[in-house]
CSV table of C-alpha atoms in Angstrom, one decimal:
chain,number,residue,atom,x,y,z
P,1,UNK,CA,-66.2,15.7,14.0
P,2,UNK,CA,-63.7,14.4,11.6
P,3,UNK,CA,-65.4,13.4,8.8
P,4,UNK,CA,-65.1,12.4,5.0
P,5,UNK,CA,-67.5,15.1,2.1
P,6,UNK,CA,-69.3,11.3,2.0
P,7,UNK,CA,-69.7,10.5,5.3
P,8,UNK,CA,-70.7,14.2,6.2
P,9,UNK,CA,-73.8,14.3,4.2
P,10,UNK,CA,-74.2,10.6,5.2
P,11,UNK,CA,-74.9,12.0,8.8
P,12,UNK,CA,-76.5,14.9,7.8
P,13,UNK,CA,-79.2,12.6,5.6
P,14,UNK,CA,-78.8,10.0,8.4
P,15,UNK,CA,-79.9,12.9,10.7
P,16,UNK,CA,-82.9,14.4,8.7
P,17,UNK,CA,-84.8,11.3,6.8
P,18,UNK,CA,-87.9,12.4,6.1
P,19,UNK,CA,-86.2,15.2,4.2
P,20,UNK,CA,-84.3,12.7,1.6
P,21,UNK,CA,-85.4,9.8,-0.5
P,22,UNK,CA,-82.1,7.6,0.6
P,23,UNK,CA,-84.7,6.1,3.0
P,24,UNK,CA,-86.2,4.0,0.2
P,25,UNK,CA,-82.8,3.3,-2.3
P,26,UNK,CA,-80.2,1.4,-1.8
P,27,UNK,CA,-76.0,1.3,-2.9
P,28,UNK,CA,-76.0,1.0,-6.4
P,29,UNK,CA,-73.1,-1.6,-7.5
P,30,UNK,CA,-70.3,-0.9,-10.3
P,31,UNK,CA,-71.8,-3.7,-12.0
P,32,UNK,CA,-75.0,-2.5,-12.1
P,33,UNK,CA,-74.0,1.3,-13.0
P,34,UNK,CA,-73.1,-0.6,-16.0
P,35,UNK,CA,-75.8,-2.0,-16.9
P,36,UNK,CA,-78.0,0.9,-16.6
P,37,UNK,CA,-75.4,2.0,-18.5
P,38,UNK,CA,-76.0,-0.6,-21.6
P,39,UNK,CA,-79.9,-0.9,-21.5
P,40,UNK,CA,-79.7,3.2,-21.6
P,41,UNK,CA,-76.9,3.4,-25.1
P,42,UNK,CA,-79.8,-0.2,-25.9
P,43,UNK,CA,-82.5,2.9,-26.1
P,44,UNK,CA,-80.8,5.5,-28.3
P,45,UNK,CA,-82.7,6.0,-31.9
P,46,UNK,CA,-81.1,4.6,-34.8
P,47,UNK,CA,-79.2,8.8,-35.2
P,48,UNK,CA,-78.3,9.8,-32.2
P,49,UNK,CA,-74.7,10.9,-31.9
P,50,UNK,CA,-73.3,8.0,-30.0
P,51,UNK,CA,-74.8,5.4,-31.4
P,52,UNK,CA,-73.3,2.1,-32.6
P,53,UNK,CA,-73.3,-1.1,-34.0
P,54,UNK,CA,-72.7,-5.1,-33.1
P,55,UNK,CA,-69.1,-5.1,-31.6
P,56,UNK,CA,-68.7,-2.1,-30.8
P,57,UNK,CA,-72.6,-0.8,-29.2
P,58,UNK,CA,-71.5,-0.5,-25.8
P,59,UNK,CA,-68.5,1.6,-26.1
P,60,UNK,CA,-69.8,4.4,-25.1
P,61,UNK,CA,-70.6,3.2,-21.5
P,62,UNK,CA,-67.1,3.8,-20.1
P,63,UNK,CA,-66.9,7.1,-21.5
P,64,UNK,CA,-70.8,7.9,-20.4
P,65,UNK,CA,-69.2,6.9,-16.6
P,66,UNK,CA,-67.1,9.1,-16.6
P,67,UNK,CA,-69.0,12.1,-17.8
P,68,UNK,CA,-72.1,12.2,-15.1
P,69,UNK,CA,-69.4,11.0,-13.1
P,70,UNK,CA,-68.0,14.3,-13.1
P,71,UNK,CA,-71.3,16.0,-13.7
P,72,UNK,CA,-72.5,15.1,-10.5
P,73,UNK,CA,-69.0,15.4,-8.6
P,74,UNK,CA,-69.1,19.4,-10.3
P,75,UNK,CA,-72.3,20.3,-9.9
P,76,UNK,CA,-72.6,21.1,-13.9
P,77,UNK,CA,-76.0,20.5,-15.3
P,78,UNK,CA,-77.3,19.6,-19.3
P,79,UNK,CA,-78.2,23.1,-19.7
P,80,UNK,CA,-74.7,24.4,-18.3
P,81,UNK,CA,-72.5,22.6,-20.6
P,82,UNK,CA,-74.7,23.4,-23.9
P,83,UNK,CA,-74.1,27.0,-23.2
P,84,UNK,CA,-70.7,26.2,-23.3
P,85,UNK,CA,-70.2,24.3,-26.3
P,86,UNK,CA,-72.3,26.5,-28.3
P,87,UNK,CA,-69.3,29.0,-26.1
P,88,UNK,CA,-66.3,26.9,-27.4
P,89,UNK,CA,-68.0,26.3,-31.0
P,90,UNK,CA,-68.7,30.3,-31.4
P,91,UNK,CA,-65.3,31.0,-30.4
P,92,UNK,CA,-63.2,28.8,-32.9
P,93,UNK,CA,-65.0,30.5,-35.5
P,94,UNK,CA,-63.1,33.2,-35.3
P,95,UNK,CA,-60.2,31.8,-33.1
P,96,UNK,CA,-56.5,31.9,-35.2
P,97,UNK,CA,-55.6,28.3,-34.5
P,98,UNK,CA,-58.5,27.3,-37.1
P,99,UNK,CA,-56.8,29.1,-39.4
P,100,UNK,CA,-55.1,28.2,-42.3
P,101,UNK,CA,-51.4,30.8,-42.1
P,102,UNK,CA,-50.3,30.9,-45.4
P,103,UNK,CA,-51.8,30.0,-48.2
P,104,UNK,CA,-51.3,26.7,-50.3
P,105,UNK,CA,-53.3,24.8,-53.0
P,106,UNK,CA,-57.2,25.4,-52.0
P,107,UNK,CA,-56.8,27.2,-49.4
P,108,UNK,CA,-55.8,31.1,-48.7
P,109,UNK,CA,-53.9,32.6,-45.3
P,110,UNK,CA,-56.6,33.3,-43.2
P,111,UNK,CA,-59.8,31.8,-44.5
P,112,UNK,CA,-60.9,28.6,-41.7
P,113,UNK,CA,-59.8,25.2,-41.6
P,114,UNK,CA,-62.8,23.6,-42.4
P,115,UNK,CA,-62.6,20.4,-41.9
P,116,UNK,CA,-61.1,21.1,-37.8
P,117,UNK,CA,-64.2,22.6,-37.2
P,118,UNK,CA,-66.2,20.2,-38.5
P,119,UNK,CA,-64.4,18.1,-36.9
P,120,UNK,CA,-64.8,20.2,-33.7
P,121,UNK,CA,-68.4,20.4,-34.1
P,122,UNK,CA,-68.5,16.6,-34.6
P,123,UNK,CA,-67.2,16.2,-31.6
P,124,UNK,CA,-69.2,18.6,-29.4
P,125,UNK,CA,-72.5,16.9,-31.1
P,126,UNK,CA,-71.4,14.0,-29.3
P,127,UNK,CA,-70.9,15.8,-25.6
P,128,UNK,CA,-74.0,17.9,-26.1
P,129,UNK,CA,-75.7,14.4,-27.1
P,130,UNK,CA,-74.3,13.3,-23.8
P,131,UNK,CA,-75.1,14.5,-21.4
P,132,UNK,CA,-78.7,15.6,-22.8
P,133,UNK,CA,-78.6,12.0,-21.5
P,134,UNK,CA,-77.9,12.8,-17.4
P,135,UNK,CA,-81.3,12.6,-16.6
P,136,UNK,CA,-83.3,9.9,-18.0
P,137,UNK,CA,-80.2,8.0,-16.9
P,138,UNK,CA,-80.9,9.1,-12.9
P,139,UNK,CA,-84.3,8.2,-13.3
P,140,UNK,CA,-83.3,5.5,-14.3
P,141,UNK,CA,-81.3,5.1,-11.6
P,142,UNK,CA,-84.9,5.9,-8.7
P,143,UNK,CA,-86.8,3.8,-11.3
P,144,UNK,CA,-84.4,0.6,-10.1
P,145,UNK,CA,-84.6,2.0,-6.9
P,146,UNK,CA,-80.5,2.8,-6.8
P,147,UNK,CA,-78.5,6.4,-5.9
P,148,UNK,CA,-74.4,6.3,-6.1
P,149,UNK,CA,-72.4,8.5,-3.7
P,150,UNK,CA,-72.4,12.0,-5.3
P,151,UNK,CA,-75.8,12.0,-5.2
P,152,UNK,CA,-76.3,12.3,-1.5
P,153,UNK,CA,-73.6,15.4,-1.5
P,154,UNK,CA,-76.1,16.8,-4.6
P,155,UNK,CA,-78.7,15.9,-2.2
P,156,UNK,CA,-77.1,17.9,0.4
P,157,UNK,CA,-77.2,20.7,-1.2
P,158,UNK,CA,-80.5,20.8,-3.4
P,159,UNK,CA,-81.5,20.3,0.4
P,160,UNK,CA,-79.4,23.3,2.0
P,161,UNK,CA,-80.6,25.5,-0.6
P,162,UNK,CA,-84.1,24.4,-0.1
P,163,UNK,CA,-84.6,24.3,3.7
P,164,UNK,CA,-83.0,27.7,5.6
P,165,UNK,CA,-84.2,26.0,8.7
P,166,UNK,CA,-81.5,23.0,8.1
P,167,UNK,CA,-78.9,24.9,6.7
P,168,UNK,CA,-79.1,27.1,9.5
P,169,UNK,CA,-78.6,24.1,12.3
P,170,UNK,CA,-75.3,22.7,10.6
P,171,UNK,CA,-74.3,26.5,10.5
P,172,UNK,CA,-74.2,26.7,14.3
P,173,UNK,CA,-73.1,23.5,15.1
P,174,UNK,CA,-70.1,23.2,12.5
P,175,UNK,CA,-68.6,26.8,13.3
P,176,UNK,CA,-65.0,26.2,12.3
P,177,UNK,CA,-64.1,23.7,9.9
P,178,UNK,CA,-60.8,22.5,8.2
P,179,UNK,CA,-60.5,21.3,4.6
P,180,UNK,CA,-57.9,18.7,4.6
P,181,UNK,CA,-56.5,17.8,1.1
P,182,UNK,CA,-58.5,20.7,-0.6
P,183,UNK,CA,-56.9,20.5,-4.1
P,184,UNK,CA,-59.1,17.2,-4.2
P,185,UNK,CA,-62.0,18.4,-3.7
P,186,UNK,CA,-65.3,18.8,-6.1
P,187,UNK,CA,-67.4,21.6,-6.7
P,188,UNK,CA,-69.7,19.4,-5.1
P,189,UNK,CA,-68.2,19.3,-2.1
P,190,UNK,CA,-67.0,23.2,-2.3
P,191,UNK,CA,-70.8,24.0,-1.9
P,192,UNK,CA,-71.2,22.1,0.3
P,193,UNK,CA,-67.7,24.3,2.5
P,194,UNK,CA,-70.0,27.7,1.5
P,195,UNK,CA,-72.9,26.8,2.4
P,196,UNK,CA,-72.0,25.8,5.7
P,197,UNK,CA,-69.7,29.6,5.9
P,198,UNK,CA,-72.1,31.8,3.7
P,199,UNK,CA,-73.6,33.1,7.3
P,200,UNK,CA,-70.9,35.1,8.3
P,201,UNK,CA,-69.3,37.5,6.8
P,202,UNK,CA,-66.2,36.2,8.8
P,203,UNK,CA,-65.8,32.8,8.5
P,204,UNK,CA,-63.6,30.6,10.4
P,205,UNK,CA,-62.9,28.4,8.0
P,206,UNK,CA,-58.7,27.3,7.3
P,207,UNK,CA,-57.3,24.5,4.4
P,208,UNK,CA,-55.2,23.0,3.3
P,209,UNK,CA,-54.0,22.1,-0.1
P,210,UNK,CA,-51.5,21.5,-2.9
P,211,UNK,CA,-51.7,22.8,-6.2
P,212,UNK,CA,-49.6,19.7,-7.6
P,213,UNK,CA,-51.4,16.9,-6.5
P,214,UNK,CA,-54.7,18.4,-7.4
P,215,UNK,CA,-57.5,15.4,-8.6
P,216,UNK,CA,-59.5,18.0,-9.7
P,217,UNK,CA,-58.6,21.1,-10.1
P,218,UNK,CA,-56.9,23.5,-7.1
P,219,UNK,CA,-59.7,26.0,-6.0
P,220,UNK,CA,-57.5,28.3,-4.1
């Protein structure tokens, strides 16, 4: 059998609809997605780090769409990203990159570049605020009866982890796996493969990829 990851996950869902909510949802269109993201930004309180006004009111829609898609593809939770933000901010506080290399007017060699640190802190505050809107966006989609194709992969991952019999059935069915264009697999796509092969100590899996053509990052 030859599948894209999305087609493979869709087959699993269609064969086991009682385990999934897809039978009560429809795929979201690009226009609907933008409308929901605008609805989300309209709901931001006045002092929200991403709140904008007038002609710039929906400036962050494109960024939110890209961020949420990346979170789904890579399996990043808001808590995971927040931890990475904290680690990054702690790291740059002691990094030589954010310290003056020589004496100057108003500062001495080795002192922190406060303006640059504050700039990074502001950027991370916006990122933190954005990732914390992820669950609300997902709820807006469910309320509207919609899902996107990245949701399908995450549903299958969750079902495999929560239902051992389901996982064992597909491990038995797919004992030989070849993944082409492996450099373009996302984190969640990689998790599907790992779940399918984790029953065996020496699984029959073969991957083909070229890190010079990577869309996401090379998984090798």
